[in-house]
mmCIF file of C-alpha atoms in Angstrom:
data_model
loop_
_atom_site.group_PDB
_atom_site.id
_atom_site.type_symbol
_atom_site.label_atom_id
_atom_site.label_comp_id
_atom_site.label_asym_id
_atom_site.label_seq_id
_atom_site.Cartn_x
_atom_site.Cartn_y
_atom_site.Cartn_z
ATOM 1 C CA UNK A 28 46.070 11.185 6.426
ATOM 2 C CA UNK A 29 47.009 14.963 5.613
ATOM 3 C CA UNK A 30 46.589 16.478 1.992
ATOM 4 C CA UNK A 31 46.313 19.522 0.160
ATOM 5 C CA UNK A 32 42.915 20.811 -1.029
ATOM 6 C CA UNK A 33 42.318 22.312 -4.224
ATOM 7 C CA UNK A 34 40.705 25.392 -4.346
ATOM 8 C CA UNK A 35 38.114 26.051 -7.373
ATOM 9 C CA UNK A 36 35.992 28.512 -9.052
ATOM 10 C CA UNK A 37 32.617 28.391 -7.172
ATOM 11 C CA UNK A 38 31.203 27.631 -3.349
ATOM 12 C CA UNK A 39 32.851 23.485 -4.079
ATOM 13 C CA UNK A 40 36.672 22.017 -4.174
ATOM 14 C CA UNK A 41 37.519 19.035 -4.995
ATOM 15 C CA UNK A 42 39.626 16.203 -3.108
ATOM 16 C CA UNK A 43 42.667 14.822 -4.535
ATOM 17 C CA UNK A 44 42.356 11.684 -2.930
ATOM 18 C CA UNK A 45 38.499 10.366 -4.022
ATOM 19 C CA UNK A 46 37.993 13.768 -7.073
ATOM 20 C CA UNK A 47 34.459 14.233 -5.105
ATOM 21 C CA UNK A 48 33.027 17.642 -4.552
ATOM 22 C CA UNK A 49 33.415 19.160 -1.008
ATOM 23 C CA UNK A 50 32.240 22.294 0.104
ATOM 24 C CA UNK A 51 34.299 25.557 -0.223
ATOM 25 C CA UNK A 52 35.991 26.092 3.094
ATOM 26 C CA UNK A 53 36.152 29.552 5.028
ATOM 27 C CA UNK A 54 39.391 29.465 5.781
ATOM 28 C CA UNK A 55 42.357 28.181 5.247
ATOM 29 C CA UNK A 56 41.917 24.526 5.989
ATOM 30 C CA UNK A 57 39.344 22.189 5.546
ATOM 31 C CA UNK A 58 38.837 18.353 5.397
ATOM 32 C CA UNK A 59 36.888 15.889 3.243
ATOM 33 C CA UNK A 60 33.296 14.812 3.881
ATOM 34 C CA UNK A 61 33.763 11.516 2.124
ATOM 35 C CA UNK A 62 37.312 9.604 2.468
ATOM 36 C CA UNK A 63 38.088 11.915 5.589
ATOM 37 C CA UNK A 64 40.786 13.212 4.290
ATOM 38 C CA UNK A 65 42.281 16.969 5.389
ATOM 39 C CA UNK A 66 45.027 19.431 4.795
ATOM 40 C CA UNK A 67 45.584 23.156 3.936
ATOM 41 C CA UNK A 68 43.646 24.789 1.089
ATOM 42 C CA UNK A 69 45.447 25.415 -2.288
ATOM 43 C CA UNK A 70 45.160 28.409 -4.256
ATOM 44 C CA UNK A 71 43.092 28.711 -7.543
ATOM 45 C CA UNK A 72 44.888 27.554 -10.275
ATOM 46 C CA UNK A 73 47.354 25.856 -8.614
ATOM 47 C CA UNK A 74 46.161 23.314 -10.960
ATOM 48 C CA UNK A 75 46.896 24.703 -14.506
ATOM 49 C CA UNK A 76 49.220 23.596 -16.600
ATOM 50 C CA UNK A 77 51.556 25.444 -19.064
ATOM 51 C CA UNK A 78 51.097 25.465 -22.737
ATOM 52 C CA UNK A 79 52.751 22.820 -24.851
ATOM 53 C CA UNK A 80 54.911 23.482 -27.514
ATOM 54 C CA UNK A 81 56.227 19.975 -28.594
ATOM 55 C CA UNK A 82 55.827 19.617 -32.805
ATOM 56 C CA UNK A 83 56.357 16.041 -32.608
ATOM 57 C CA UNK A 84 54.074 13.717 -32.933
ATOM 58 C CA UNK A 85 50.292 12.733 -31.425
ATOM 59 C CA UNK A 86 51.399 10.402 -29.225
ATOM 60 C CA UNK A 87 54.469 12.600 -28.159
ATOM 61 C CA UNK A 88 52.780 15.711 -27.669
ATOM 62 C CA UNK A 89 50.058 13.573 -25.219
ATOM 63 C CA UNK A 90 52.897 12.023 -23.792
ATOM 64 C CA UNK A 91 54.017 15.192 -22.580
ATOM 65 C CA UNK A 92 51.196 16.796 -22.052
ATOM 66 C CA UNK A 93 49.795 13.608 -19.483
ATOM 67 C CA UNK A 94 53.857 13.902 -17.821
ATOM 68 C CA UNK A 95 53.007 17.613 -17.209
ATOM 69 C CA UNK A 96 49.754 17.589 -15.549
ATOM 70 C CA UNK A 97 51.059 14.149 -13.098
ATOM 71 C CA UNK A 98 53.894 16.272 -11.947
ATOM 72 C CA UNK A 99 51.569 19.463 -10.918
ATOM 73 C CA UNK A 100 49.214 16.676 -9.824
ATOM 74 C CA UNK A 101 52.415 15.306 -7.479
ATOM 75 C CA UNK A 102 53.046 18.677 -6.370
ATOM 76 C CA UNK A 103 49.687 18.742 -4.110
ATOM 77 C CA UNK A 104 49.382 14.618 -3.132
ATOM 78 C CA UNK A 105 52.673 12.815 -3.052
ATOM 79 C CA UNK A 106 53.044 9.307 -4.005
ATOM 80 C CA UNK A 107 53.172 7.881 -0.501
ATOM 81 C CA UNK A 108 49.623 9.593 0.415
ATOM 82 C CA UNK A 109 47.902 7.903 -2.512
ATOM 83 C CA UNK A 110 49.887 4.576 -2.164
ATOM 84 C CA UNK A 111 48.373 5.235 1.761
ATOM 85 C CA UNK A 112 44.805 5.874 0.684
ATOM 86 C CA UNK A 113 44.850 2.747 -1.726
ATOM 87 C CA UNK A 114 45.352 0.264 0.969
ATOM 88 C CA UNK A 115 41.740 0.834 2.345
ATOM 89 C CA UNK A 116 39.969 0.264 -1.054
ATOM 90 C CA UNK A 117 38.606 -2.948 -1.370
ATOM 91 C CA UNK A 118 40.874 -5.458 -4.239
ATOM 92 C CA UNK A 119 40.340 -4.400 -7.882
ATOM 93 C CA UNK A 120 37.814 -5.974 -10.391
ATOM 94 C CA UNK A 121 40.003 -8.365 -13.026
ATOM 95 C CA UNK A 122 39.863 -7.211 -15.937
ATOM 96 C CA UNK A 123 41.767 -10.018 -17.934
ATOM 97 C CA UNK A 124 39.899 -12.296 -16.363
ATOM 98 C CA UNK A 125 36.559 -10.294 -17.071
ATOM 99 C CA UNK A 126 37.650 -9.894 -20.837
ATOM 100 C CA UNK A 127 38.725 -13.454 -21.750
ATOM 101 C CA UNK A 128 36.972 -15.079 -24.283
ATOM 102 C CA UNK A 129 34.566 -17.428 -22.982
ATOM 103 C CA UNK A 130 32.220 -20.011 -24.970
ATOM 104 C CA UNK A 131 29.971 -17.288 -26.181
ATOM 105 C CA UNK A 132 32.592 -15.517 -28.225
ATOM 106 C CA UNK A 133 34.235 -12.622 -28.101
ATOM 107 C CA UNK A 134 33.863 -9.878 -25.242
ATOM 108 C CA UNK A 135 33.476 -6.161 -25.537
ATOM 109 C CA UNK A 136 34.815 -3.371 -23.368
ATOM 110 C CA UNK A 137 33.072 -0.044 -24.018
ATOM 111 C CA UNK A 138 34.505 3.131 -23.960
ATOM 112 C CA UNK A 139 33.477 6.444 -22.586
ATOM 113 C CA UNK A 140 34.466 9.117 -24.368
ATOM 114 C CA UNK A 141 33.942 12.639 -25.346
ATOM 115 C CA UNK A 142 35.693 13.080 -27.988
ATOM 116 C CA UNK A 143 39.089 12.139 -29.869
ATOM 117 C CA UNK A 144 42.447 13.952 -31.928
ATOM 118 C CA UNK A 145 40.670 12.283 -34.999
ATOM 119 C CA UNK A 146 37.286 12.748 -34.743
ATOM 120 C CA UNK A 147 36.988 16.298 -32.615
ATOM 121 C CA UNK A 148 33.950 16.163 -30.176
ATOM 122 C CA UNK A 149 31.738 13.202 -29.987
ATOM 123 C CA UNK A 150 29.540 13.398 -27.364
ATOM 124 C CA UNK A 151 30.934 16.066 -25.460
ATOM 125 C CA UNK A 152 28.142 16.240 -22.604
ATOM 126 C CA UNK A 153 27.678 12.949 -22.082
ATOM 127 C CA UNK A 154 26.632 11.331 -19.033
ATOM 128 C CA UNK A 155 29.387 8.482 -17.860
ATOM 129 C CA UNK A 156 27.302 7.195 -15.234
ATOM 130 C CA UNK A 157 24.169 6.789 -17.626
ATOM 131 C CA UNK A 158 26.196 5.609 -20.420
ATOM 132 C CA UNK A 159 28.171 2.848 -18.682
ATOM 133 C CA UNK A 160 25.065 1.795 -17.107
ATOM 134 C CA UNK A 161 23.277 1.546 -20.311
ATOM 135 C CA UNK A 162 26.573 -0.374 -21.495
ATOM 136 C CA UNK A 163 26.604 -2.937 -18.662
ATOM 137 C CA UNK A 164 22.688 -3.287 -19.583
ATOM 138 C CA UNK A 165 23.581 -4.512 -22.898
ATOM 139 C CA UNK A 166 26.325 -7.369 -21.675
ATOM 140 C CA UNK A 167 29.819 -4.926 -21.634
ATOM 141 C CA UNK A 168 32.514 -6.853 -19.773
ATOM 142 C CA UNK A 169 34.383 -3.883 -18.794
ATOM 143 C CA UNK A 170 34.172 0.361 -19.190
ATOM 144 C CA UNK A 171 37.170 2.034 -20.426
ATOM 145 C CA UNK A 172 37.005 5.881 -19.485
ATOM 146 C CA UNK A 173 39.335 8.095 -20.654
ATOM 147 C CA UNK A 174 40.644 10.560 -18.281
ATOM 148 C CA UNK A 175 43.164 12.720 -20.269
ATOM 149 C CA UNK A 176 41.799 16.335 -20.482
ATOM 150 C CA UNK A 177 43.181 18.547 -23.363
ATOM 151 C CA UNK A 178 42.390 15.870 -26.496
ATOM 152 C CA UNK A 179 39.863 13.611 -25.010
ATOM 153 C CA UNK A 180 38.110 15.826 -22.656
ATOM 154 C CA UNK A 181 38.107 13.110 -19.963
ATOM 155 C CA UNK A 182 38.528 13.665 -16.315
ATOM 156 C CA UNK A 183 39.204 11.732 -13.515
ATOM 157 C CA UNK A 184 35.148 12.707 -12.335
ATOM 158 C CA UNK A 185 34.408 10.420 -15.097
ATOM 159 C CA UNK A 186 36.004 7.677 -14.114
ATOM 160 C CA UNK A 187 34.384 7.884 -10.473
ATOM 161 C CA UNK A 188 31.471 8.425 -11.641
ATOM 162 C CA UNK A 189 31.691 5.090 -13.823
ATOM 163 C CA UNK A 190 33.166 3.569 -10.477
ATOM 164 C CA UNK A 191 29.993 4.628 -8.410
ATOM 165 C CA UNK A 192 27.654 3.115 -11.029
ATOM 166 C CA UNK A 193 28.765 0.076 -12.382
ATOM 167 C CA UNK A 194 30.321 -3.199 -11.202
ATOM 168 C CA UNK A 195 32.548 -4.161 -14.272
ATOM 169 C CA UNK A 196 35.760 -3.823 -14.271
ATOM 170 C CA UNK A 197 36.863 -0.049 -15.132
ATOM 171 C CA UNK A 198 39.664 0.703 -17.241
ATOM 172 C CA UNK A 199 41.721 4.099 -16.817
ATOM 173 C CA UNK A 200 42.630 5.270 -20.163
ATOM 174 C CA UNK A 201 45.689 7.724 -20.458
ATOM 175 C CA UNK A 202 49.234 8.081 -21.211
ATOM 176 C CA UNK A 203 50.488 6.665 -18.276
ATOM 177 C CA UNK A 204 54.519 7.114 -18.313
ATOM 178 C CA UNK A 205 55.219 7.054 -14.227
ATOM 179 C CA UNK A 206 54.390 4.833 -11.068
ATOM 180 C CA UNK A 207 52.111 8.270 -9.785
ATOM 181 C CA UNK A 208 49.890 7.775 -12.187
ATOM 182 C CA UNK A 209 49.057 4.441 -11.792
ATOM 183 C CA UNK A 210 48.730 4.917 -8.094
ATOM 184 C CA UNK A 211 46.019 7.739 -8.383
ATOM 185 C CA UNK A 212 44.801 5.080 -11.091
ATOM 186 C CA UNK A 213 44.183 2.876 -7.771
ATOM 187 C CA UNK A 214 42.463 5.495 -5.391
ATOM 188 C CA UNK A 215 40.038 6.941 -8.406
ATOM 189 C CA UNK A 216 38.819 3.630 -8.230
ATOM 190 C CA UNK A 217 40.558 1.822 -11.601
ATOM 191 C CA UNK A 218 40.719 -1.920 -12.178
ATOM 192 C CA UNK A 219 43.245 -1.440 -14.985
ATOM 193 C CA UNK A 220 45.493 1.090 -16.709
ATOM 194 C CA UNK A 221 46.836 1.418 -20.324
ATOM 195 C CA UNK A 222 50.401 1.381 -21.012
ATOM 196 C CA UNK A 223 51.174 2.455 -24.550
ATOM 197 C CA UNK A 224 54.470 0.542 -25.425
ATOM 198 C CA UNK A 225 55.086 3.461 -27.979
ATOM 199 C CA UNK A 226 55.651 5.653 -25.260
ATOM 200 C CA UNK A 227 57.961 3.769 -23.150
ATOM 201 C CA UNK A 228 61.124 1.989 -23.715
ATOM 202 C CA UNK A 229 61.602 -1.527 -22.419
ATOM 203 C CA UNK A 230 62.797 -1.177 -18.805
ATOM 204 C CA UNK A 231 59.531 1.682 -18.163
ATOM 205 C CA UNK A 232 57.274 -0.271 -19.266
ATOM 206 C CA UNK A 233 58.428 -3.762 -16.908
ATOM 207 C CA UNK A 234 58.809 -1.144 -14.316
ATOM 208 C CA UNK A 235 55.222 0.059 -14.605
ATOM 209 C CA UNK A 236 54.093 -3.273 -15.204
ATOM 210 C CA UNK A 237 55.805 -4.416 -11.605
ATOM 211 C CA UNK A 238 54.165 -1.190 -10.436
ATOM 212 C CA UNK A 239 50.636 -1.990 -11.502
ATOM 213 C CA UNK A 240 50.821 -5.336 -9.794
ATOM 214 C CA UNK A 241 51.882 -4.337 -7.032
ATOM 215 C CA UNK A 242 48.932 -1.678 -6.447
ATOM 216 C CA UNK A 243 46.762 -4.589 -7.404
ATOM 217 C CA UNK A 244 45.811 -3.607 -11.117
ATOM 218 C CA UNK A 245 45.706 -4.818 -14.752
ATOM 219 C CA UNK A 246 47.756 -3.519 -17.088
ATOM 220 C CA UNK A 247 46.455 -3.775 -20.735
ATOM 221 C CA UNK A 248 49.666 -3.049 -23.055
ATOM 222 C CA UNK A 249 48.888 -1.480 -25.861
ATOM 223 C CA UNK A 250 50.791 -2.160 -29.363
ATOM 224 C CA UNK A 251 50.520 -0.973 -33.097
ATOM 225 C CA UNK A 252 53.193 -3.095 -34.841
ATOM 226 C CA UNK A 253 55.143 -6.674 -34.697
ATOM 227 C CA UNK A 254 58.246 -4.600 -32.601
ATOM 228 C CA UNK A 255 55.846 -3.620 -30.163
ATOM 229 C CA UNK A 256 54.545 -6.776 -29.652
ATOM 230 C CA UNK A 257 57.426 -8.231 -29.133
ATOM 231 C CA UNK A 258 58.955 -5.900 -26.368
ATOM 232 C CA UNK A 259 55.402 -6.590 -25.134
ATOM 233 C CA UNK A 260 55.977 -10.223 -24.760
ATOM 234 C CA UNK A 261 59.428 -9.815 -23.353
ATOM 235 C CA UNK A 262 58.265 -7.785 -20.890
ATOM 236 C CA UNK A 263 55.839 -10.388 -19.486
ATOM 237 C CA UNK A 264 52.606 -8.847 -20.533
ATOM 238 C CA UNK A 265 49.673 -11.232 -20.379
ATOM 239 C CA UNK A 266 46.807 -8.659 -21.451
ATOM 240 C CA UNK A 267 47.914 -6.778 -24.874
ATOM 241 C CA UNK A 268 45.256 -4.697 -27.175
ATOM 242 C CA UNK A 269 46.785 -3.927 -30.823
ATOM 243 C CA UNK A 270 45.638 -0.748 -31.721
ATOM 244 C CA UNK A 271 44.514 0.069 -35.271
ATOM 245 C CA UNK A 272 45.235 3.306 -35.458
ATOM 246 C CA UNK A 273 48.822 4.422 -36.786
ATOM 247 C CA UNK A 274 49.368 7.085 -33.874
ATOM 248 C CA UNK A 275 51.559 9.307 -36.244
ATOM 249 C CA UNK A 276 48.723 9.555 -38.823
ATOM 250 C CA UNK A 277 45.427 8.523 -36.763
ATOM 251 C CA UNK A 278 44.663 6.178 -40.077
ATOM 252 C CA UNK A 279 43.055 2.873 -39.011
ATOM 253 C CA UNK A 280 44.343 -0.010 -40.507
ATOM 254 C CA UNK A 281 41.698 -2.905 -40.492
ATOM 255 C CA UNK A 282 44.257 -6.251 -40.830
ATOM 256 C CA UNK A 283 46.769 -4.807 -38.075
ATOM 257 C CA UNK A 284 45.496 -6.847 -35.339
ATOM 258 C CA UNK A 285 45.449 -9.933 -37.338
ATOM 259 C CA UNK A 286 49.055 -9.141 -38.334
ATOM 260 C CA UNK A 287 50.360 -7.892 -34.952
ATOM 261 C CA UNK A 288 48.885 -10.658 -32.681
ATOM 262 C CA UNK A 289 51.539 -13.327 -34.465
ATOM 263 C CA UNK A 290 54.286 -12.064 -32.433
ATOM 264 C CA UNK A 291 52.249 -12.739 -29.267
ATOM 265 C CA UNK A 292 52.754 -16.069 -27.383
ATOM 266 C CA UNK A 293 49.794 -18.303 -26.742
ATOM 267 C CA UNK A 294 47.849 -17.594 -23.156
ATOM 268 C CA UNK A 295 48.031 -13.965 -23.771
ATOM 269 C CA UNK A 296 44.493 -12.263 -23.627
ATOM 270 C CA UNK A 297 43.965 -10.295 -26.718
ATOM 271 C CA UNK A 298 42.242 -7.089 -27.507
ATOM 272 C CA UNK A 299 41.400 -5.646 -30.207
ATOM 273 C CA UNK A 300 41.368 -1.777 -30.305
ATOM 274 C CA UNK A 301 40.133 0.844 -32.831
ATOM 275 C CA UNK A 302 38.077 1.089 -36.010
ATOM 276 C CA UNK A 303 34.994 -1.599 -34.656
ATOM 277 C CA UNK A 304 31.804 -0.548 -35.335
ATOM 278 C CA UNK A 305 29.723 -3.018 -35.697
ATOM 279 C CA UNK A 306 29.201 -7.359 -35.589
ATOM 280 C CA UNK A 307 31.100 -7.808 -38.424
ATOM 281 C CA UNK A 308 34.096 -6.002 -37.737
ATOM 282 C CA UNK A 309 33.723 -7.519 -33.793
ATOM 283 C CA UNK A 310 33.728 -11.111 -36.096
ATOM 284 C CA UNK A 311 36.861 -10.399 -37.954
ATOM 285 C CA UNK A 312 38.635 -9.988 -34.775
ATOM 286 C CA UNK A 313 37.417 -12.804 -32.936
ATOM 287 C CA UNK A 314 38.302 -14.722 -36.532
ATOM 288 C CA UNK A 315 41.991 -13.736 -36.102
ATOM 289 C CA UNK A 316 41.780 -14.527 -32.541
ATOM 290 C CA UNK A 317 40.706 -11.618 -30.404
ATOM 291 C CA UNK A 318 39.333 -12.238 -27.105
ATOM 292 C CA UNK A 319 37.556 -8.626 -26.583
ATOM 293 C CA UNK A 320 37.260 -5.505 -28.606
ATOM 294 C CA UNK A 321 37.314 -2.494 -27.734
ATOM 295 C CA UNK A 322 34.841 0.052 -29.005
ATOM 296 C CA UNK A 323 34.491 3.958 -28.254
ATOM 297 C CA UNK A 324 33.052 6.094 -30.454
ATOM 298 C CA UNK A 325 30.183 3.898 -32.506
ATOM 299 C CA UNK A 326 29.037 3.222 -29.001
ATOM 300 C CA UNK A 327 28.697 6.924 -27.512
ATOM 301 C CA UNK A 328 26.725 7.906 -30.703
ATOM 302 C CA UNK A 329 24.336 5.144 -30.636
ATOM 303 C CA UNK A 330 21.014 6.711 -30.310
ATOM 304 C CA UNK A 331 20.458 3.583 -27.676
ATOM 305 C CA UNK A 332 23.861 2.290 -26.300
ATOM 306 C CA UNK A 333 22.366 -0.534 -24.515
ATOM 307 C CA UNK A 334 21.276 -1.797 -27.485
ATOM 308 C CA UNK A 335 24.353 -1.252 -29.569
ATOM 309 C CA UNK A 336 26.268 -3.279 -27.085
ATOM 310 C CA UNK A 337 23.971 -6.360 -27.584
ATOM 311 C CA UNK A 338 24.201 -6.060 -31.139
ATOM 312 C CA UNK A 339 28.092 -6.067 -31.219
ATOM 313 C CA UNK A 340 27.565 -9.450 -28.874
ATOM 314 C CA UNK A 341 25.285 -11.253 -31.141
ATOM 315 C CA UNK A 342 26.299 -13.473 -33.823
ATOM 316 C CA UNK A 343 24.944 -12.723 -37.466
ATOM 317 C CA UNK A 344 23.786 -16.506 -37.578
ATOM 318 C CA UNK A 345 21.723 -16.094 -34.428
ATOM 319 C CA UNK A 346 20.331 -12.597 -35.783
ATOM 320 C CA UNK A 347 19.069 -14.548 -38.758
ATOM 321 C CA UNK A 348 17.459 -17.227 -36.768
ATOM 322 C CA UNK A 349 15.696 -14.712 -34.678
ATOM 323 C CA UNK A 350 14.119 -13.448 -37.756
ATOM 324 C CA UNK A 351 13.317 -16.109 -39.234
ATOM 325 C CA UNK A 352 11.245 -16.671 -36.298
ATOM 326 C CA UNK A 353 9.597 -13.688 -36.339
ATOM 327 C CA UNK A 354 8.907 -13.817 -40.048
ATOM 328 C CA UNK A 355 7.386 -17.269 -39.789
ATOM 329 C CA UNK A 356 5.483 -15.820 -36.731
ATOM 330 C CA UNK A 357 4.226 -12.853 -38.985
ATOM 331 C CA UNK A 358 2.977 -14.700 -41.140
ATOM 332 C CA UNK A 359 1.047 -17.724 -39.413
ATOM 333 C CA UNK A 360 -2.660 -17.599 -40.264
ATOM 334 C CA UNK A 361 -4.702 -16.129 -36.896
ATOM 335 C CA UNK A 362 -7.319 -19.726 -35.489
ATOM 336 C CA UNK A 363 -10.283 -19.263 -36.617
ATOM 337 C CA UNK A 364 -13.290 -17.867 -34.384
ATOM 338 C CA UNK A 365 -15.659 -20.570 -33.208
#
């Protein structure tokens, strides 16, 4: 298998096919250490993207932002490389099955993230493979990492990194509008993608749905209103988060998931996405039938993630029990000395 290299600042490139870091080569080929991959070097910022000047919306300014960087991407590792170098990787983790609700209640998927359009940086150095760790630790089902780099600061290192740590399911997040981008989805090592139904009409988004079976992913289908949902449904989608978060304004509204999730057909595992940040607001989901949240940003400020995690996980009524139990402990007169 023949690619192009991309050339870097510094004495390391970087493979397009597995993202690791390979030495600088002397001349004008050179081949990779780790997937044994090879081709002719590319030239510094080969890479960079133009400015965007869109004044539409959030979403459409990402949109076109994630569309420019997948073509430049496409540019130095077509399509039928990538779809080559996914056939040796090992089958993808489920993540619908890892994120339906079982007898314990509701799952959680934790995010990595650096920061976010709304909220500016949030943990801007953080360290995925630590934090997902510390996530699994505290009973995650899955790790969403976001790899979009000009308003979440994510990269595709991330999510390898995430892959070489953890054995949950990994979720890429990103505005995913072409068949490319789910197959470099595949080789970084993805379980799942996001497809945003707000950014695709109805014939994109079964065609990307046909295209993440096919390279063996998950699709989770994202919606924000009762429309959505139902070109959702239409489309076959069997794993659909309903995002909080009005995309136009970044607002969160609270009852949206319990309102969108009506136009969803029964079997459909259900996510809910956006404004959680703690057990209660983990509760009113799973009340208006969530199978998983997901939760970003209270997680990557917790002081101690692991431990955030397991509180999102346990019940209020099983906190309370737990305390009784130490309260009646604390207080239990010491035996006496004989």
């Amino acid at each position: 298998m023949t690619v192009r290299m991309v050339d870097e600042r510094g004495s390391s490139s970087t493979c397009p096919v597995c993202r690791r870091k390979v030495p600088k080569p002397q001349g004008r080929r050179f081949s990779c250490p780790h997937c044994q991959s090879r081709g002719p070097q590319v030239a510094e910022g080969a890479l960079e993207s133009s400015a965007v000047t869109s004044t539409g919306s959030f979403l459409a300014r990402a949109v076109a932002d994630a569309r420019s960087d997948a073509e430049r991407r496409a540019e130095l590792l077509s399509l039928d490389v990538l779809r080559a170098a996914a056939a040796d990787l090992p089958p993808a983790r489920g993540l619908r099955a890892a994120v339906r609700r079982g007898p314990d209640g509701p799952r959680v998927i934790a995010e990595v993230k650096r920061r976010s359009p709304s909220k500016g940086d949030i943990r801007i150095d953080l360290d995925p493979a630590a934090l997902a760790t510390a996530y699994a630790a505290g009973g995650a089902s899955a790790v969403s990492v976001l790899t979009e780099p000009r308003h979440f600061a994510g990269s595709p290192d991330d999510l390898l990194a995430v892959r070489a740590a953890v054995e949950l399911p990994v979720l890429r997040k990103d505005f995913i509008t072409n068949r490319y981008q789910v197959w470099e989805a595949r080789t970084w090592g993805a379980d799942a993608v996001l497809l945003i139904v707000a950014a695709l009409d109805p014939p994109a988004l079964r065609a990307l749905l046909d295209e993440a079976a096919e390279a063996g992913l998950d699709a989770l289908v994202e919606v924000h209103t009762l429309a959505e949902a139902e070109t959702a449904a239409d489309a076959g989608a069997t794993l659909v988060g309903v995002n909080a978060r009005d995309l136009a304004t970044l607002e969160v509204d609270p009852h949206r998931f319990a309102a969108v999730r009506q136009a969803l057909p029964d079997g459909t595992v259900l996510v809910a996405e956006s404004g959680i940040r703690d057990r209660a607001g983990v509760q009113t989901a799973a009340d208006a039938g969530a199978d998983a949240v997901l939760v970003g940003e209270a997680l990557v400020r917790a002081a101690n993630p692991t431990t955030a995690v397991r509180q999102l996980l346990t019940s209020s009524d099983w906190r309370s029990e737990i305390d009784r139990q130490r309260a009646s402990a604390a207080t239990k007169p010491f035996p006496a000395e004989r």
